[in-house]
C-alpha cells in the first residue's frame, strides 16, 4: 500500500506536468500569454519538479526488505579486500554484504 500510493501520486503529478507543458507550448506558439500567467505556470512546474525529486527517493517496503535481506543469498567470502573492490560478488550485484558472507570480519560494504 505504501508503494502504491506513491506511484499513484507520481502518476497524478506526471499528468499535471504534461498538461502544464501542453498549455505552455500553446501559449508560446500563439504568442497569447501574459508574463504574469507564464510566471504562475513556471512556479507550479518548478514546485512539481521538486516534489518529483522527493518521490523518486522514496523506497517501497518491498524494496527495503529486498535490500536488507539479500534475497539472492549471495556469499562473497572476500578474504583480503574487505569488500572494497568490484571483485566482491555482493558489490558487483549492487547488494550489501550480510552476516552470511564473512561473520566477524571487517567489511566496506555492510548491510544497513
mmCIF file of C-alpha atoms in Angstrom, residues 43 56 62 99 101:
data_model
loop_
_atom_site.group_PDB
_atom_site.id
_atom_site.type_symbol
_atom_site.label_atom_id
_atom_site.label_comp_id
_atom_site.label_asym_id
_atom_site.label_seq_id
_atom_site.Cartn_x
_atom_site.Cartn_y
_atom_site.Cartn_z
ATOM 1 C CA UNK A 43 6.292 28.376 -10.425
ATOM 2 C CA UNK A 56 11.969 9.307 -6.516
ATOM 3 C CA UNK A 62 9.291 -4.444 -0.549
ATOM 4 C CA UNK A 99 26.168 -11.840 8.114
ATOM 5 C CA UNK A 101 29.215 -13.548 3.821
#
